[in-house]
Coordinates of C-alpha atoms and ligand atoms in Angstrom, one line a residue:
M1 CA 24.0 -19.3 48.5
K2 CA 20.2 -20.8 48.0
L3 CA 18.9 -21.4 51.4
P4 CA 17.9 -26.3 51.9
E5 CA 14.7 -26.3 51.0
I6 CA 11.7 -26.1 54.2
A7 CA 9.7 -29.1 55.0
G8 CA 8.0 -30.2 51.9
K9 CA 4.9 -31.2 53.4
L10 CA 3.3 -27.8 54.2
K11 CA 3.2 -26.9 51.0
G12 CA -0.1 -29.0 50.8
L13 CA -0.9 -27.0 54.5
R14 CA -3.5 -25.0 53.9
G15 CA -4.6 -22.5 57.0
P16 CA -8.1 -22.4 57.6
V17 CA -10.9 -21.0 55.2
V18 CA -12.4 -18.1 57.8
M19 CA -8.2 -16.4 57.6
E20 CA -9.1 -16.5 53.3
M21 CA -12.2 -14.9 53.5
L22 CA -11.2 -12.2 56.6
E23 CA -8.0 -11.3 54.3
A24 CA -9.9 -10.5 51.5
A25 CA -12.7 -8.0 53.4
G26 CA -9.7 -6.7 55.1
R27 CA -8.6 -5.5 51.8
M28 CA -12.0 -4.1 51.2
E29 CA -11.7 -2.6 54.5
E30 CA -8.1 -1.0 54.2
E31 CA -9.6 0.5 50.7
G32 CA -12.7 1.8 52.8
R33 CA -15.1 -0.2 51.5
P34 CA -16.8 -1.4 55.3
V35 CA -17.7 -5.0 55.8
I36 CA -20.3 -6.6 57.7
H37 CA -18.9 -10.0 59.6
L38 CA -21.3 -13.3 59.9
V39 CA -18.4 -15.2 59.5
R40 CA -16.4 -15.8 62.3
G41 CA -16.5 -18.9 65.7
E42 CA -15.7 -16.3 68.2
P43 CA -17.8 -14.9 71.2
D44 CA -17.8 -11.5 70.8
F45 CA -18.4 -10.4 74.6
D46 CA -16.0 -10.0 76.8
T47 CA -14.1 -12.6 79.0
P48 CA -16.6 -12.6 82.4
H49 CA -15.1 -9.7 85.2
H50 CA -14.5 -12.4 87.1
I51 CA -12.7 -14.3 85.1
R52 CA -10.2 -11.8 84.2
E53 CA -9.6 -10.1 88.2
A54 CA -8.5 -13.6 89.2
A55 CA -5.8 -13.9 86.1
K56 CA -4.9 -10.2 87.5
E57 CA -4.4 -11.3 91.1
A58 CA -2.9 -14.6 90.1
L59 CA -0.1 -12.0 88.4
D60 CA 0.2 -10.3 91.3
Q61 CA 0.4 -13.6 93.3
G62 CA 3.6 -15.1 91.4
Y63 CA 1.9 -16.8 88.6
T64 CA 4.8 -16.3 86.4
H65 CA 6.7 -19.8 86.6
Y66 CA 6.4 -23.1 84.9
P67 CA 2.8 -24.5 85.8
P68 CA 2.9 -28.2 86.4
L69 CA 3.1 -30.5 82.7
R70 CA -0.1 -32.3 82.9
G71 CA -1.3 -29.4 84.5
Y72 CA -2.3 -27.4 87.9
P73 CA -3.6 -29.6 89.5
E74 CA -6.3 -27.9 91.2
L75 CA -7.7 -26.9 87.8
R76 CA -7.2 -30.8 86.2
E77 CA -9.8 -31.1 89.9
A78 CA -12.2 -28.7 89.0
V79 CA -12.3 -30.0 85.3
A80 CA -12.8 -33.8 86.5
E81 CA -15.4 -32.2 89.2
K82 CA -16.8 -30.2 86.4
L83 CA -17.6 -33.5 84.4
E84 CA -19.2 -35.9 86.8
R85 CA -21.1 -32.9 87.4
E86 CA -22.6 -32.2 84.0
N87 CA -21.3 -35.0 81.3
G88 CA -21.8 -37.7 83.8
L89 CA -18.1 -38.7 83.2
T90 CA -15.8 -39.7 85.5
A91 CA -11.9 -39.5 85.0
D92 CA -9.5 -39.4 87.8
P93 CA -7.9 -35.6 87.8
H94 CA -4.0 -37.1 88.0
K95 CA -4.1 -39.5 85.9
E96 CA -6.7 -39.3 82.7
V97 CA -7.1 -35.0 82.5
L98 CA -4.6 -33.1 80.9
I99 CA -4.6 -29.4 80.8
T100 CA -3.9 -27.8 77.0
T101 CA -2.8 -24.6 75.3
G102 CA -6.9 -25.0 73.8
A103 CA -8.8 -27.4 71.8
T104 CA -6.5 -26.3 69.1
T105 CA -3.1 -28.3 70.3
G106 CA -5.7 -30.9 72.5
M107 CA -7.0 -31.8 68.5
Y108 CA -3.0 -32.3 67.5
T109 CA -2.2 -33.7 70.7
A110 CA -4.7 -36.7 70.8
L111 CA -4.1 -37.4 66.9
A112 CA -0.3 -37.2 67.6
A113 CA -0.9 -39.8 70.7
L114 CA -3.2 -42.3 68.4
L115 CA -1.2 -42.5 65.0
N116 CA 1.6 -43.6 63.0
P117 CA 1.9 -42.4 59.0
G118 CA 0.0 -44.6 56.6
D119 CA -3.3 -44.2 59.3
E120 CA -6.5 -42.8 58.2
V121 CA -9.8 -41.0 60.2
L122 CA -12.6 -41.0 60.1
I123 CA -14.3 -36.9 60.1
P124 CA -17.8 -35.8 59.1
D125 CA -18.0 -34.0 56.0
P126 CA -18.7 -31.1 56.1
I127 CA -17.0 -30.6 58.9
Y128 CA -13.7 -27.7 60.8
D129 CA -12.2 -27.4 58.2
P130 CA -8.5 -27.3 60.1
F131 CA -9.0 -30.8 61.0
A132 CA -8.1 -33.0 58.2
N133 CA -5.3 -30.8 57.3
L134 CA -3.4 -31.5 60.7
I135 CA -4.3 -34.8 59.3
R136 CA -2.0 -34.5 56.7
Y137 CA 0.2 -33.3 58.5
L138 CA 0.6 -36.0 60.8
D139 CA 1.0 -38.2 57.1
C140 CA -2.6 -39.9 57.4
M141 CA -6.0 -39.2 55.3
P142 CA -8.8 -38.3 56.8
V143 CA -11.0 -39.6 55.2
S144 CA -14.5 -38.5 55.4
I145 CA -17.8 -39.8 56.4
P146 CA -20.8 -38.2 53.9
T147 CA -23.5 -36.6 55.8
E148 CA -27.5 -35.7 54.2
C149 CA -29.7 -33.1 55.3
G150 CA -33.1 -34.8 56.2
D151 CA -35.9 -33.5 57.9
N152 CA -34.0 -29.8 58.5
R153 CA -31.1 -31.6 60.1
F154 CA -27.6 -32.7 58.9
Y155 CA -27.2 -36.7 60.0
L156 CA -23.8 -38.5 58.8
D157 CA -24.4 -41.6 56.5
F158 CA -22.5 -44.4 58.2
K159 CA -23.5 -46.7 55.9
T160 CA -20.8 -45.4 53.5
A161 CA -18.1 -44.3 56.5
V162 CA -18.3 -48.6 57.4
K163 CA -18.0 -49.4 52.9
R164 CA -14.9 -46.7 53.6
L165 CA -12.7 -49.0 56.7
S166 CA -9.8 -50.3 55.3
S167 CA -7.0 -52.1 57.5
R168 CA -5.6 -48.6 57.8
T169 CA -8.5 -46.6 60.1
K170 CA -6.9 -46.0 63.2
A171 CA -9.8 -43.7 64.0
V172 CA -13.7 -41.6 64.7
L173 CA -12.8 -37.6 65.0
I174 CA -16.9 -36.0 65.6
N175 CA -17.4 -32.4 66.8
N176 CA -20.5 -32.2 69.3
P177 CA -22.3 -29.9 68.5
W178 CA -20.9 -30.1 65.1
N179 CA -19.5 -26.8 63.4
P180 CA -20.5 -26.3 60.5
T181 CA -24.7 -28.1 60.4
G182 CA -25.2 -26.4 64.4
T183 CA -26.2 -30.6 64.9
V184 CA -26.2 -32.3 68.0
M185 CA -26.2 -35.9 68.2
D186 CA -29.3 -37.1 70.4
E187 CA -28.6 -40.8 71.8
T188 CA -29.7 -42.8 68.7
D189 CA -26.7 -41.3 67.2
L190 CA -23.9 -41.6 69.7
E191 CA -25.2 -45.2 70.1
T192 CA -25.0 -45.9 65.7
L193 CA -21.6 -43.9 66.2
A194 CA -19.9 -46.4 69.2
S195 CA -21.4 -49.7 67.2
M196 CA -19.1 -48.8 64.5
V197 CA -16.0 -47.5 66.7
L198 CA -16.5 -50.7 69.2
G199 CA -17.2 -53.6 65.8
N200 CA -14.1 -52.1 63.8
N201 CA -12.7 -51.8 67.3
L202 CA -11.6 -48.1 66.7
Y203 CA -11.0 -45.5 68.7
L204 CA -12.7 -42.1 69.1
I205 CA -11.7 -38.8 69.1
S206 CA -14.6 -36.1 70.6
D207 CA -14.1 -32.3 70.1
E208 CA -17.1 -31.1 73.3
I209 CA -16.1 -28.0 72.8
Y210 CA -19.5 -26.4 72.2
E211 CA -20.9 -28.2 74.5
K212 CA -23.0 -25.5 76.4
I213 CA -24.2 -23.7 73.2
V214 CA -27.2 -25.6 73.1
F215 CA -30.6 -24.8 71.9
S216 CA -33.8 -25.4 73.5
G217 CA -35.4 -28.4 73.2
Y218 CA -32.1 -30.4 73.0
R219 CA -29.4 -31.2 75.2
H220 CA -25.6 -32.6 74.7
L221 CA -24.3 -35.4 75.6
S222 CA -20.7 -36.8 75.9
V223 CA -20.7 -39.8 74.0
A224 CA -18.3 -41.1 76.6
A225 CA -21.1 -41.1 79.0
V226 CA -23.9 -42.6 77.3
I227 CA -21.8 -45.4 76.3
P228 CA -19.8 -46.7 78.7
D229 CA -18.1 -49.3 77.0
I230 CA -16.5 -46.4 74.8
K231 CA -14.4 -45.2 77.5
D232 CA -11.6 -46.9 77.7
R233 CA -11.1 -45.7 73.6
T234 CA -12.3 -42.0 73.8
I235 CA -10.0 -39.0 74.4
T236 CA -12.7 -36.6 74.8
V237 CA -11.7 -32.7 74.0
N238 CA -12.9 -29.2 75.0
S239 CA -11.4 -25.8 75.8
F240 CA -12.9 -22.6 77.9
S241 CA -12.9 -20.9 74.8
K242 CA -16.6 -20.7 73.8
T243 CA -18.1 -21.3 76.8
Y244 CA -16.5 -18.8 78.8
A245 CA -15.5 -16.6 76.2
M246 CA -12.1 -16.9 76.4
T247 CA -11.0 -17.9 73.0
G248 CA -7.6 -15.3 73.4
W249 CA -6.4 -17.3 77.3
R250 CA -6.1 -20.3 74.8
I251 CA -7.1 -22.7 77.2
G252 CA -8.0 -26.4 77.5
Y253 CA -8.4 -29.9 78.0
N254 CA -8.3 -33.5 77.0
V255 CA -10.2 -35.9 79.0
A256 CA -9.1 -40.1 77.9
P257 CA -8.0 -43.0 81.2
E258 CA -5.0 -42.9 81.3
P259 CA -2.6 -45.1 78.7
L260 CA -4.1 -42.4 76.2
T261 CA -3.7 -39.6 78.7
G262 CA -0.6 -40.8 79.4
A263 CA 0.8 -41.3 75.4
M264 CA -1.0 -37.9 75.0
H265 CA 1.6 -35.9 77.2
R266 CA 4.9 -38.0 76.8
V267 CA 3.7 -35.4 72.8
Y268 CA 2.9 -32.9 74.7
Q269 CA 5.3 -32.7 76.7
Q270 CA 7.1 -31.9 73.7
V271 CA 5.7 -29.5 72.2
S272 CA 4.0 -27.0 74.6
R273 CA 4.6 -26.5 78.4
G274 CA 0.8 -25.7 78.8
P275 CA -1.2 -22.6 79.5
A276 CA -0.2 -19.2 81.2
A277 CA 0.3 -20.5 84.5
F278 CA -2.3 -17.2 85.5
G279 CA -4.7 -17.8 82.4
Q280 CA -5.0 -21.9 84.7
R281 CA -5.9 -19.5 87.3
A282 CA -8.4 -17.9 85.7
A283 CA -9.6 -21.0 83.7
L284 CA -10.4 -22.2 87.5
T285 CA -12.2 -19.4 88.9
A286 CA -14.3 -19.8 85.5
L287 CA -15.2 -23.3 86.7
Q288 CA -15.8 -22.8 90.1
G289 CA -16.9 -19.8 89.6
P290 CA -20.7 -18.6 89.3
Q291 CA -22.3 -19.7 86.2
D292 CA -24.6 -16.8 84.9
C293 CA -22.2 -15.3 82.4
V294 CA -23.0 -19.0 81.0
S295 CA -26.5 -18.6 80.7
E296 CA -26.7 -15.3 80.1
M297 CA -24.3 -15.8 76.6
Q298 CA -26.3 -18.6 76.2
N299 CA -29.6 -16.8 76.4
E300 CA -28.2 -14.0 73.5
Y301 CA -27.2 -16.4 71.6
Q302 CA -30.7 -17.9 71.5
A303 CA -32.1 -14.7 70.3
R304 CA -29.9 -14.4 68.0
R305 CA -30.6 -17.5 66.3
E306 CA -34.8 -16.2 66.2
L307 CA -33.6 -13.4 64.4
L308 CA -30.8 -15.6 61.4
L309 CA -33.4 -18.0 61.1
N310 CA -36.4 -16.1 60.6
G311 CA -33.8 -13.7 58.0
L312 CA -32.6 -15.9 56.0
S313 CA -36.7 -18.3 55.8
A314 CA -38.1 -15.1 54.4
M315 CA -35.1 -14.1 51.8
E316 CA -35.5 -16.0 48.5
G317 CA -32.7 -18.0 47.6
L318 CA -31.6 -19.5 51.0
Q319 CA -33.5 -21.9 53.2
P320 CA -30.9 -22.1 56.7
V321 CA -30.5 -25.2 58.0
E322 CA -31.8 -24.9 62.5
P323 CA -29.0 -25.3 64.5
E324 CA -29.5 -28.0 67.2
G325 CA -26.4 -25.9 69.0
T326 CA -23.3 -23.9 67.9
F327 CA -23.6 -20.3 67.4
F328 CA -23.3 -21.5 63.5
T329 CA -26.2 -21.7 60.4
F330 CA -26.0 -23.3 57.2
A331 CA -28.2 -22.6 54.5
R332 CA -29.1 -24.0 51.7
M333 CA -28.3 -22.2 47.9
E334 CA -31.0 -22.4 46.3
K335 CA -31.4 -20.9 43.5
G336 CA -28.3 -19.6 41.3
D337 CA -25.2 -21.7 39.7
K338 CA -22.6 -20.5 41.6
G339 CA -21.1 -22.6 43.5
S340 CA -20.5 -21.8 47.2
R341 CA -17.0 -20.3 47.4
E342 CA -18.2 -17.8 44.5
L343 CA -21.4 -16.7 46.2
A344 CA -19.8 -16.3 49.4
L345 CA -17.7 -14.2 47.5
S346 CA -19.8 -11.8 45.5
I347 CA -22.2 -11.6 49.1
L348 CA -19.0 -10.0 50.4
E349 CA -18.2 -8.2 47.5
K350 CA -21.2 -7.0 46.2
A351 CA -22.9 -6.0 49.7
G352 CA -20.4 -6.1 52.4
V353 CA -21.1 -8.5 54.0
L354 CA -18.7 -11.5 54.8
V355 CA -20.1 -15.6 55.2
T356 CA -17.8 -18.7 55.4
P357 CA -18.7 -21.2 52.1
G358 CA -19.3 -24.4 52.8
S359 CA -17.2 -26.4 50.4
A360 CA -15.2 -24.6 53.1
F361 CA -15.9 -27.4 55.3
G362 CA -15.8 -30.0 52.9
S363 CA -17.2 -31.5 49.3
C364 CA -20.9 -32.4 51.3
G365 CA -20.8 -28.9 52.1
E366 CA -20.7 -27.4 48.5
G367 CA -24.4 -25.7 48.0
Y368 CA -24.6 -24.0 51.6
L369 CA -23.4 -21.3 53.4
R370 CA -22.3 -20.5 57.1
F371 CA -23.6 -17.6 58.6
S372 CA -21.9 -17.1 62.2
F373 CA -24.0 -15.5 65.2
A374 CA -21.5 -15.3 67.1
H375 CA -21.6 -11.5 66.4
S376 CA -23.9 -8.7 67.6
R377 CA -27.9 -8.4 66.6
E378 CA -27.1 -5.2 65.1
N379 CA -24.4 -7.5 62.2
I380 CA -27.5 -9.6 61.8
E381 CA -29.5 -7.1 60.8
Q382 CA -27.8 -5.1 58.6
G383 CA -25.9 -7.5 56.8
L384 CA -28.9 -10.1 56.0
K385 CA -30.4 -6.9 55.0
A386 CA -27.7 -6.6 52.8
I387 CA -27.8 -9.8 51.5
G388 CA -31.5 -10.1 50.9
G389 CA -31.0 -6.7 48.5
Y390 CA -28.4 -8.3 47.0
L391 CA -29.8 -11.6 46.6
N392 CA -33.3 -10.2 44.9
S393 CA -31.3 -8.0 43.1
S394 CA -28.9 -10.9 41.2
M395 CA -29.8 -14.6 42.2
G396 CA -28.9 -16.6 39.1
D397 CA -26.3 -13.9 37.5
Ligands
PLP401 C1 -14.7 -27.6 66.3 C2 -13.6 -26.1 66.7 N1 -12.8 -27.2 67.9 C3 -12.0 -26.3 68.0 C4 -11.6 -25.0 67.9 C5 -10.2 -24.4 68.2 O1 -10.4 -24.4 69.5 P1 -9.5 -23.3 70.8 O2 -10.0 -21.9 70.9 O3 -9.6 -23.8 71.8 O4 -8.1 -24.1 70.3 C6 -12.8 -24.3 66.8 C7 -12.8 -23.0 66.8 O5 -13.5 -22.6 66.1 C8 -14.0 -25.0 66.8 O6 -14.5 -24.8 65.6

């Protein structure tokens, strides 16, 4: 007997484009053709030693049971202390902080707590591609805030965004520092954003997962700290994944005023029991332990950024946008008539280098390729050489 149909709304859902590209590369690697990766948003560093040791100790101490639903109080307190110390944000650890299994579930929880079916959410175009899918999955509509690239920097085009507001617009979602463009929003950017949010009675979700990957001359600002009026309608989403190279641990946190955190908690308790107890103890050590590991990784990203920018600038046909933060560089395609997906696939096939097409992140990303420098200097050097050789020989064909 034929089984009943599974959920119809899954039909329109795509996985992250990076996964599709990785599958294409995987097929080549299986055939014995090596691929240089400049694609993933995943630090290539191991989680620092003292954090790993803390997890081992926690296991031996019996942290193997269900953790408290909102996360261990000590961890929430450490998050609140960190927010006050580093972000200038005050949050009651018992009512305004929710420990999540990373920003992915954190974002789902935030959206599910705010949205009714049919609501619209303004999101930058281009942006980390899973966000739009998540909004659609909740039977809501992502509406793009287009961008402009000027002075070697991506900006949100708020004038157009305002024209796209409707009676169903419920929230604005940003990522600051911003994957894939590398922009770190400054005070002026945040003030303009806040005036649109406040003037139209919207919520704001701010994913700040790249807050520690910011380059010299730039500073990450938490919108809810810079614009106090917006705090009561802002959910800040964060995670340990990028800052502490803890992607596989699945730990993050959402911060918002009590009514919003309460709503997120109601969603969260249906879908998760939170990150593993011993992982939460390790996250506590990450926040309270020495921070040299973070600055060492920052210094390495800074060096890789220069290496990549120098290499791309010297290359025929690609013009990099200098990232202010994140470990991504968006590079404009200046020659040839290929779309970004086509060019990325040709670079994979012909040069054996995996990069992400800008169109994966929205239609305003067309005409760009995203390079990740969460990969080693060796990968960057070899990748640049192979791409340079390919572009020189083939641009325009
Ligand atoms: C903007 C952004 N948010 C969230 C995530 C996922 O974070 P997590 O590992 O905490 O789920 C990523 C991962 O690349 C990302 O780039």
